Amino acid sequence: MQPDTSIGGEPMGLGPPARKQNLVVVLGLYPTLMIQSVLLGALGIMKNLPHPSAMLLDNFISCSILTWLVMLWVTRTLSFWLQPAAQPLPQKLNALGTIAVIGVLGGLLMLFSELRI
């Protein structure tokens, strides 16, 4: 059965709209990859591995960290905003969540730029 796409052209399913899911994944992934890159580089763990092997291991590590640590915290923190598409939020709450996520991403960008990571 095809999902109904009557809300802004996005599928109405059990989860939040795709645009919110995308922002939340980037919010979790960006600092995870930045910190992981610094730590693994400092430890020299992957410098002797062939690039394809290092990428596979790096992806496995980052996905594991995201799945079992970061995304649990991010989705709980943003649960007020990550409502299913079939249950639309008031516009002010929707805007607040979007601005908060973009603001935190901007803050992280400035922080990592200042630290020269």
PDB file of N, CA and C in Angstrom, residues 10-100:
ATOM      1  N   GLU A  10       5.081  15.117   1.438  1.00  0.00           N
ATOM      2  CA  GLU A  10       5.878  14.134   2.175  1.00  0.00           C
ATOM      3  C   GLU A  10       4.982  12.982   2.601  1.00  0.00           C
ATOM      4  N   PRO A  11       5.502  11.762   2.577  1.00  0.00           N
ATOM      5  CA  PRO A  11       4.699  10.621   2.991  1.00  0.00           C
ATOM      6  C   PRO A  11       4.235  10.752   4.435  1.00  0.00           C
ATOM      7  N   MET A  12       2.998  10.375   4.655  1.00  0.00           N
ATOM      8  CA  MET A  12       2.456  10.368   6.007  1.00  0.00           C
ATOM      9  C   MET A  12       2.593   8.960   6.556  1.00  0.00           C
ATOM     10  N   GLY A  13       3.601   8.720   7.333  1.00  0.00           N
ATOM     11  CA  GLY A  13       3.818   7.408   7.911  1.00  0.00           C
ATOM     12  C   GLY A  13       3.877   7.519   9.411  1.00  0.00           C
ATOM     13  N   LEU A  14       4.528   6.559  10.017  1.00  0.00           N
ATOM     14  CA  LEU A  14       4.629   6.540  11.465  1.00  0.00           C
ATOM     15  C   LEU A  14       5.724   7.456  11.983  1.00  0.00           C
ATOM     16  N   GLY A  15       6.688   7.766  11.149  1.00  0.00           N
ATOM     17  CA  GLY A  15       7.819   8.573  11.590  1.00  0.00           C
ATOM     18  C   GLY A  15       7.672  10.038  11.215  1.00  0.00           C
ATOM     19  N   PRO A  16       8.646  10.824  11.662  1.00  0.00           N
ATOM     20  CA  PRO A  16       8.655  12.246  11.314  1.00  0.00           C
ATOM     21  C   PRO A  16       8.887  12.441   9.820  1.00  0.00           C
ATOM     22  N   PRO A  17       8.588  13.645   9.324  1.00  0.00           N
ATOM     23  CA  PRO A  17       8.852  13.926   7.907  1.00  0.00           C
ATOM     24  C   PRO A  17      10.342  13.737   7.585  1.00  0.00           C
ATOM     25  N   ALA A  18      10.625  13.399   6.344  1.00  0.00           N
ATOM     26  CA  ALA A  18      11.991  13.127   5.900  1.00  0.00           C
ATOM     27  C   ALA A  18      12.926  14.308   6.147  1.00  0.00           C
ATOM     28  N   ARG A  19      12.456  15.545   5.984  1.00  0.00           N
ATOM     29  CA  ARG A  19      13.314  16.717   6.185  1.00  0.00           C
ATOM     30  C   ARG A  19      13.787  16.803   7.630  1.00  0.00           C
ATOM     31  N   LYS A  20      12.923  16.446   8.582  1.00  0.00           N
ATOM     32  CA  LYS A  20      13.310  16.459   9.994  1.00  0.00           C
ATOM     33  C   LYS A  20      14.285  15.321  10.281  1.00  0.00           C
ATOM     34  N   GLN A  21      14.020  14.158   9.740  1.00  0.00           N
ATOM     35  CA  GLN A  21      14.929  13.024   9.938  1.00  0.00           C
ATOM     36  C   GLN A  21      16.314  13.358   9.399  1.00  0.00           C
ATOM     37  N   ASN A  22      16.357  14.007   8.238  1.00  0.00           N
ATOM     38  CA  ASN A  22      17.628  14.386   7.631  1.00  0.00           C
ATOM     39  C   ASN A  22      18.396  15.342   8.542  1.00  0.00           C
ATOM     40  N   LEU A  23      17.735  16.375   9.042  1.00  0.00           N
ATOM     41  CA  LEU A  23      18.397  17.328   9.926  1.00  0.00           C
ATOM     42  C   LEU A  23      18.910  16.668  11.202  1.00  0.00           C
ATOM     43  N   VAL A  24      18.121  15.760  11.759  1.00  0.00           N
ATOM     44  CA  VAL A  24      18.507  15.101  13.006  1.00  0.00           C
ATOM     45  C   VAL A  24      19.702  14.170  12.785  1.00  0.00           C
ATOM     46  N   VAL A  25      19.731  13.473  11.670  1.00  0.00           N
ATOM     47  CA  VAL A  25      20.877  12.598  11.382  1.00  0.00           C
ATOM     48  C   VAL A  25      22.137  13.432  11.199  1.00  0.00           C
ATOM     49  N   VAL A  26      22.043  14.541  10.485  1.00  0.00           N
ATOM     50  CA  VAL A  26      23.205  15.406  10.306  1.00  0.00           C
ATOM     51  C   VAL A  26      23.650  15.971  11.659  1.00  0.00           C
ATOM     52  N   LEU A  27      22.696  16.333  12.508  1.00  0.00           N
ATOM     53  CA  LEU A  27      23.016  16.850  13.838  1.00  0.00           C
ATOM     54  C   LEU A  27      23.785  15.825  14.670  1.00  0.00           C
ATOM     55  N   GLY A  28      23.441  14.566  14.550  1.00  0.00           N
ATOM     56  CA  GLY A  28      24.164  13.525  15.268  1.00  0.00           C
ATOM     57  C   GLY A  28      25.468  13.123  14.591  1.00  0.00           C
ATOM     58  N   LEU A  29      25.441  13.088  13.274  1.00  0.00           N
ATOM     59  CA  LEU A  29      26.583  12.597  12.510  1.00  0.00           C
ATOM     60  C   LEU A  29      27.755  13.581  12.489  1.00  0.00           C
ATOM     61  N   TYR A  30      27.477  14.847  12.331  1.00  0.00           N
ATOM     62  CA  TYR A  30      28.552  15.843  12.179  1.00  0.00           C
ATOM     63  C   TYR A  30      29.517  15.847  13.366  1.00  0.00           C
ATOM     64  N   PRO A  31      29.048  16.038  14.590  1.00  0.00           N
ATOM     65  CA  PRO A  31      30.029  16.043  15.689  1.00  0.00           C
ATOM     66  C   PRO A  31      30.665  14.674  15.922  1.00  0.00           C
ATOM     67  N   THR A  32      29.910  13.623  15.647  1.00  0.00           N
ATOM     68  CA  THR A  32      30.460  12.270  15.809  1.00  0.00           C
ATOM     69  C   THR A  32      31.647  12.068  14.885  1.00  0.00           C
ATOM     70  N   LEU A  33      31.486  12.431  13.620  1.00  0.00           N
ATOM     71  CA  LEU A  33      32.575  12.257  12.657  1.00  0.00           C
ATOM     72  C   LEU A  33      33.749  13.175  12.941  1.00  0.00           C
ATOM     73  N   MET A  34      33.471  14.397  13.366  1.00  0.00           N
ATOM     74  CA  MET A  34      34.557  15.331  13.669  1.00  0.00           C
ATOM     75  C   MET A  34      35.399  14.817  14.838  1.00  0.00           C
ATOM     76  N   ILE A  35      34.750  14.408  15.908  1.00  0.00           N
ATOM     77  CA  ILE A  35      35.465  13.925  17.086  1.00  0.00           C
ATOM     78  C   ILE A  35      36.162  12.600  16.788  1.00  0.00           C
ATOM     79  N   GLN A  36      35.470  11.723  16.087  1.00  0.00           N
ATOM     80  CA  GLN A  36      36.050  10.421  15.737  1.00  0.00           C
ATOM     81  C   GLN A  36      37.293  10.601  14.869  1.00  0.00           C
ATOM     82  N   SER A  37      37.232  11.510  13.930  1.00  0.00           N
ATOM     83  CA  SER A  37      38.372  11.759  13.049  1.00  0.00           C
ATOM     84  C   SER A  37      39.591  12.222  13.840  1.00  0.00           C
ATOM     85  N   VAL A  38      39.380  13.127  14.781  1.00  0.00           N
ATOM     86  CA  VAL A  38      40.480  13.634  15.603  1.00  0.00           C
ATOM     87  C   VAL A  38      41.049  12.511  16.472  1.00  0.00           C
ATOM     88  N   LEU A  39      40.176  11.768  17.142  1.00  0.00           N
ATOM     89  CA  LEU A  39      40.637  10.707  18.038  1.00  0.00           C
ATOM     90  C   LEU A  39      41.381   9.603  17.294  1.00  0.00           C
ATOM     91  N   LEU A  40      40.796   9.116  16.210  1.00  0.00           N
ATOM     92  CA  LEU A  40      41.446   8.037  15.468  1.00  0.00           C
ATOM     93  C   LEU A  40      42.738   8.508  14.819  1.00  0.00           C
ATOM     94  N   GLY A  41      42.751   9.771  14.375  1.00  0.00           N
ATOM     95  CA  GLY A  41      43.977  10.319  13.802  1.00  0.00           C
ATOM     96  C   GLY A  41      45.080  10.436  14.837  1.00  0.00           C
ATOM     97  N   ALA A  42      44.712  10.908  16.034  1.00  0.00           N
ATOM     98  CA  ALA A  42      45.696  11.071  17.108  1.00  0.00           C
ATOM     99  C   ALA A  42      46.242   9.723  17.573  1.00  0.00           C
ATOM    100  N   LEU A  43      45.387   8.724  17.559  1.00  0.00           N
ATOM    101  CA  LEU A  43      45.819   7.395  17.989  1.00  0.00           C
ATOM    102  C   LEU A  43      46.524   6.621  16.882  1.00  0.00           C
ATOM    103  N   GLY A  44      46.404   7.089  15.651  1.00  0.00           N
ATOM    104  CA  GLY A  44      47.050   6.435  14.519  1.00  0.00           C
ATOM    105  C   GLY A  44      46.523   5.046  14.232  1.00  0.00           C
ATOM    106  N   ILE A  45      45.283   4.798  14.637  1.00  0.00           N
ATOM    107  CA  ILE A  45      44.716   3.454  14.527  1.00  0.00           C
ATOM    108  C   ILE A  45      44.580   2.980  13.082  1.00  0.00           C
ATOM    109  N   MET A  46      44.234   3.868  12.167  1.00  0.00           N
ATOM    110  CA  MET A  46      43.922   3.407  10.817  1.00  0.00           C
ATOM    111  C   MET A  46      44.953   3.792   9.773  1.00  0.00           C
ATOM    112  N   LYS A  47      46.024   4.427  10.188  1.00  0.00           N
ATOM    113  CA  LYS A  47      46.967   4.929   9.190  1.00  0.00           C
ATOM    114  C   LYS A  47      47.687   3.824   8.417  1.00  0.00           C
ATOM    115  N   ASN A  48      47.780   2.621   8.962  1.00  0.00           N
ATOM    116  CA  ASN A  48      48.458   1.530   8.257  1.00  0.00           C
ATOM    117  C   ASN A  48      47.513   0.616   7.498  1.00  0.00           C
ATOM    118  N   LEU A  49      46.207   0.906   7.566  1.00  0.00           N
ATOM    119  CA  LEU A  49      45.225   0.088   6.844  1.00  0.00           C
ATOM    120  C   LEU A  49      45.057   0.609   5.423  1.00  0.00           C
ATOM    121  N   PRO A  50      44.779  -0.273   4.473  1.00  0.00           N
ATOM    122  CA  PRO A  50      44.421   0.197   3.128  1.00  0.00           C
ATOM    123  C   PRO A  50      43.154   1.062   3.218  1.00  0.00           C
ATOM    124  N   HIS A  51      43.054   2.043   2.352  1.00  0.00           N
ATOM    125  CA  HIS A  51      41.942   2.991   2.402  1.00  0.00           C
ATOM    126  C   HIS A  51      40.565   2.307   2.448  1.00  0.00           C
ATOM    127  N   PRO A  52      40.275   1.324   1.574  1.00  0.00           N
ATOM    128  CA  PRO A  52      38.949   0.685   1.649  1.00  0.00           C
ATOM    129  C   PRO A  52      38.679   0.033   3.012  1.00  0.00           C
ATOM    130  N   SER A  53      39.680  -0.584   3.596  1.00  0.00           N
ATOM    131  CA  SER A  53      39.511  -1.209   4.911  1.00  0.00           C
ATOM    132  C   SER A  53      39.302  -0.154   5.990  1.00  0.00           C
ATOM    133  N   ALA A  54      40.081   0.913   5.923  1.00  0.00           N
ATOM    134  CA  ALA A  54      39.942   1.998   6.898  1.00  0.00           C
ATOM    135  C   ALA A  54      38.556   2.636   6.809  1.00  0.00           C
ATOM    136  N   MET A  55      38.059   2.838   5.598  1.00  0.00           N
ATOM    137  CA  MET A  55      36.723   3.428   5.418  1.00  0.00           C
ATOM    138  C   MET A  55      35.644   2.517   5.982  1.00  0.00           C
ATOM    139  N   LEU A  56      35.757   1.220   5.727  1.00  0.00           N
ATOM    140  CA  LEU A  56      34.768   0.273   6.246  1.00  0.00           C
ATOM    141  C   LEU A  56      34.773   0.283   7.771  1.00  0.00           C
ATOM    142  N   LEU A  57      35.938   0.221   8.373  1.00  0.00           N
ATOM    143  CA  LEU A  57      36.044   0.233   9.822  1.00  0.00           C
ATOM    144  C   LEU A  57      35.545   1.562  10.397  1.00  0.00           C
ATOM    145  N   ASP A  58      35.923   2.656   9.763  1.00  0.00           N
ATOM    146  CA  ASP A  58      35.488   3.979  10.188  1.00  0.00           C
ATOM    147  C   ASP A  58      33.957   4.096  10.133  1.00  0.00           C
ATOM    148  N   ASN A  59      33.362   3.613   9.052  1.00  0.00           N
ATOM    149  CA  ASN A  59      31.896   3.635   8.928  1.00  0.00           C
ATOM    150  C   ASN A  59      31.230   2.764   9.985  1.00  0.00           C
ATOM    151  N   PHE A  60      31.800   1.614  10.229  1.00  0.00           N
ATOM    152  CA  PHE A  60      31.244   0.728  11.248  1.00  0.00           C
ATOM    153  C   PHE A  60      31.278   1.388  12.631  1.00  0.00           C
ATOM    154  N   ILE A  61      32.390   2.013  12.949  1.00  0.00           N
ATOM    155  CA  ILE A  61      32.525   2.686  14.247  1.00  0.00           C
ATOM    156  C   ILE A  61      31.536   3.836  14.367  1.00  0.00           C
ATOM    157  N   SER A  62      31.467   4.695  13.350  1.00  0.00           N
ATOM    158  CA  SER A  62      30.574   5.852  13.431  1.00  0.00           C
ATOM    159  C   SER A  62      29.105   5.434  13.467  1.00  0.00           C
ATOM    160  N   CYS A  63      28.722   4.429  12.685  1.00  0.00           N
ATOM    161  CA  CYS A  63      27.328   3.958  12.720  1.00  0.00           C
ATOM    162  C   CYS A  63      26.981   3.354  14.081  1.00  0.00           C
ATOM    163  N   SER A  64      27.915   2.649  14.680  1.00  0.00           N
ATOM    164  CA  SER A  64      27.676   2.062  15.997  1.00  0.00           C
ATOM    165  C   SER A  64      27.513   3.152  17.056  1.00  0.00           C
ATOM    166  N   ILE A  65      28.378   4.142  17.016  1.00  0.00           N
ATOM    167  CA  ILE A  65      28.279   5.253  17.968  1.00  0.00           C
ATOM    168  C   ILE A  65      26.952   5.983  17.788  1.00  0.00           C
ATOM    169  N   LEU A  66      26.589   6.228  16.540  1.00  0.00           N
ATOM    170  CA  LEU A  66      25.322   6.908  16.270  1.00  0.00           C
ATOM    171  C   LEU A  66      24.130   6.096  16.763  1.00  0.00           C
ATOM    172  N   THR A  67      24.106   4.817  16.441  1.00  0.00           N
ATOM    173  CA  THR A  67      22.965   3.974  16.773  1.00  0.00           C
ATOM    174  C   THR A  67      22.771   3.816  18.268  1.00  0.00           C
ATOM    175  N   TRP A  68      23.836   3.523  18.987  1.00  0.00           N
ATOM    176  CA  TRP A  68      23.682   3.153  20.392  1.00  0.00           C
ATOM    177  C   TRP A  68      23.915   4.289  21.376  1.00  0.00           C
ATOM    178  N   LEU A  69      24.434   5.408  20.923  1.00  0.00           N
ATOM    179  CA  LEU A  69      24.682   6.515  21.846  1.00  0.00           C
ATOM    180  C   LEU A  69      24.027   7.816  21.401  1.00  0.00           C
ATOM    181  N   VAL A  70      24.515   8.345  20.310  1.00  0.00           N
ATOM    182  CA  VAL A  70      24.161   9.703  19.912  1.00  0.00           C
ATOM    183  C   VAL A  70      22.688   9.862  19.537  1.00  0.00           C
ATOM    184  N   MET A  71      22.195   9.007  18.667  1.00  0.00           N
ATOM    185  CA  MET A  71      20.822   9.195  18.183  1.00  0.00           C
ATOM    186  C   MET A  71      19.785   8.955  19.271  1.00  0.00           C
ATOM    187  N   LEU A  72      20.091   8.104  20.224  1.00  0.00           N
ATOM    188  CA  LEU A  72      19.160   7.922  21.345  1.00  0.00           C
ATOM    189  C   LEU A  72      18.967   9.240  22.077  1.00  0.00           C
ATOM    190  N   TRP A  73      20.079   9.925  22.356  1.00  0.00           N
ATOM    191  CA  TRP A  73      20.014  11.196  23.063  1.00  0.00           C
ATOM    192  C   TRP A  73      19.363  12.282  22.199  1.00  0.00           C
ATOM    193  N   VAL A  74      19.761  12.369  20.928  1.00  0.00           N
ATOM    194  CA  VAL A  74      19.235  13.415  20.041  1.00  0.00           C
ATOM    195  C   VAL A  74      17.729  13.252  19.843  1.00  0.00           C
ATOM    196  N   THR A  75      17.271  12.038  19.593  1.00  0.00           N
ATOM    197  CA  THR A  75      15.839  11.849  19.355  1.00  0.00           C
ATOM    198  C   THR A  75      15.015  12.079  20.620  1.00  0.00           C
ATOM    199  N   ARG A  76      15.546  11.733  21.777  1.00  0.00           N
ATOM    200  CA  ARG A  76      14.824  12.037  23.031  1.00  0.00           C
ATOM    201  C   ARG A  76      14.754  13.546  23.247  1.00  0.00           C
ATOM    202  N   THR A  77      15.861  14.217  23.014  1.00  0.00           N
ATOM    203  CA  THR A  77      15.916  15.667  23.219  1.00  0.00           C
ATOM    204  C   THR A  77      14.963  16.394  22.283  1.00  0.00           C
ATOM    205  N   LEU A  78      14.850  15.917  21.055  1.00  0.00           N
ATOM    206  CA  LEU A  78      14.011  16.584  20.056  1.00  0.00           C
ATOM    207  C   LEU A  78      12.659  15.901  19.850  1.00  0.00           C
ATOM    208  N   SER A  79      12.252  15.088  20.798  1.00  0.00           N
ATOM    209  CA  SER A  79      10.991  14.351  20.642  1.00  0.00           C
ATOM    210  C   SER A  79       9.786  15.285  20.487  1.00  0.00           C
ATOM    211  N   PHE A  80       9.848  16.482  21.075  1.00  0.00           N
ATOM    212  CA  PHE A  80       8.756  17.442  20.931  1.00  0.00           C
ATOM    213  C   PHE A  80       8.556  17.854  19.472  1.00  0.00           C
ATOM    214  N   TRP A  81       9.603  17.762  18.693  1.00  0.00           N
ATOM    215  CA  TRP A  81       9.613  18.230  17.308  1.00  0.00           C
ATOM    216  C   TRP A  81       9.506  17.078  16.306  1.00  0.00           C
ATOM    217  N   LEU A  82       9.946  15.901  16.711  1.00  0.00           N
ATOM    218  CA  LEU A  82       9.975  14.746  15.809  1.00  0.00           C
ATOM    219  C   LEU A  82       8.664  13.957  15.869  1.00  0.00           C
ATOM    220  N   GLN A  83       7.592  14.642  15.589  1.00  0.00           N
ATOM    221  CA  GLN A  83       6.283  14.002  15.579  1.00  0.00           C
ATOM    222  C   GLN A  83       5.999  13.422  14.187  1.00  0.00           C
ATOM    223  N   PRO A  84       5.214  12.344  14.137  1.00  0.00           N
ATOM    224  CA  PRO A  84       4.860  11.783  12.829  1.00  0.00           C
ATOM    225  C   PRO A  84       4.200  12.825  11.934  1.00  0.00           C
ATOM    226  N   ALA A  85       4.431  12.689  10.649  1.00  0.00           N
ATOM    227  CA  ALA A  85       3.863  13.627   9.676  1.00  0.00           C
ATOM    228  C   ALA A  85       2.343  13.648   9.737  1.00  0.00           C
ATOM    229  N   ALA A  86       1.747  12.536  10.140  1.00  0.00           N
ATOM    230  CA  ALA A  86       0.286  12.461  10.223  1.00  0.00           C
ATOM    231  C   ALA A  86      -0.258  13.266  11.403  1.00  0.00           C
ATOM    232  N   GLN A  87       0.615  13.706  12.313  1.00  0.00           N
ATOM    233  CA  GLN A  87       0.210  14.521  13.467  1.00  0.00           C
ATOM    234  C   GLN A  87       0.935  15.863  13.392  1.00  0.00           C
ATOM    235  N   PRO A  88       0.460  16.762  12.527  1.00  0.00           N
ATOM    236  CA  PRO A  88       1.160  18.034  12.334  1.00  0.00           C
ATOM    237  C   PRO A  88       1.274  18.839  13.638  1.00  0.00           C
ATOM    238  N   LEU A  89       2.400  19.517  13.784  1.00  0.00           N
ATOM    239  CA  LEU A  89       2.657  20.369  14.942  1.00  0.00           C
ATOM    240  C   LEU A  89       2.216  21.798  14.638  1.00  0.00           C
ATOM    241  N   PRO A  90       1.973  22.583  15.683  1.00  0.00           N
ATOM    242  CA  PRO A  90       1.741  24.020  15.449  1.00  0.00           C
ATOM    243  C   PRO A  90       2.961  24.626  14.753  1.00  0.00           C
ATOM    244  N   GLN A  91       2.723  25.612  13.898  1.00  0.00           N
ATOM    245  CA  GLN A  91       3.816  26.211  13.117  1.00  0.00           C
ATOM    246  C   GLN A  91       4.925  26.767  13.995  1.00  0.00           C
ATOM    247  N   LYS A  92       4.586  27.386  15.120  1.00  0.00           N
ATOM    248  CA  LYS A  92       5.615  27.965  15.995  1.00  0.00           C
ATOM    249  C   LYS A  92       6.522  26.877  16.565  1.00  0.00           C
ATOM    250  N   LEU A  93       5.946  25.749  16.974  1.00  0.00           N
ATOM    251  CA  LEU A  93       6.744  24.651  17.519  1.00  0.00           C
ATOM    252  C   LEU A  93       7.616  24.034  16.443  1.00  0.00           C
ATOM    253  N   ASN A  94       7.059  23.912  15.250  1.00  0.00           N
ATOM    254  CA  ASN A  94       7.819  23.386  14.121  1.00  0.00           C
ATOM    255  C   ASN A  94       9.000  24.301  13.811  1.00  0.00           C
ATOM    256  N   ALA A  95       8.753  25.600  13.785  1.00  0.00           N
ATOM    257  CA  ALA A  95       9.816  26.562  13.503  1.00  0.00           C
ATOM    258  C   ALA A  95      10.869  26.534  14.618  1.00  0.00           C
ATOM    259  N   LEU A  96      10.428  26.442  15.865  1.00  0.00           N
ATOM    260  CA  LEU A  96      11.354  26.401  16.995  1.00  0.00           C
ATOM    261  C   LEU A  96      12.306  25.211  16.881  1.00  0.00           C
ATOM    262  N   GLY A  97      11.783  24.033  16.578  1.00  0.00           N
ATOM    263  CA  GLY A  97      12.621  22.844  16.422  1.00  0.00           C
ATOM    264  C   GLY A  97      13.616  22.992  15.286  1.00  0.00           C
ATOM    265  N   THR A  98      13.145  23.501  14.159  1.00  0.00           N
ATOM    266  CA  THR A  98      14.015  23.675  12.999  1.00  0.00           C
ATOM    267  C   THR A  98      15.121  24.683  13.298  1.00  0.00           C
ATOM    268  N   ILE A  99      14.751  25.810  13.900  1.00  0.00           N
ATOM    269  CA  ILE A  99      15.738  26.837  14.241  1.00  0.00           C
ATOM    270  C   ILE A  99      16.735  26.298  15.268  1.00  0.00           C
ATOM    271  N   ALA A 100      16.257  25.525  16.228  1.00  0.00           N
ATOM    272  CA  ALA A 100      17.154  24.955  17.249  1.00  0.00           C
ATOM    273  C   ALA A 100      18.191  24.037  16.616  1.00  0.00           C
TER     274      ALA A 100
END
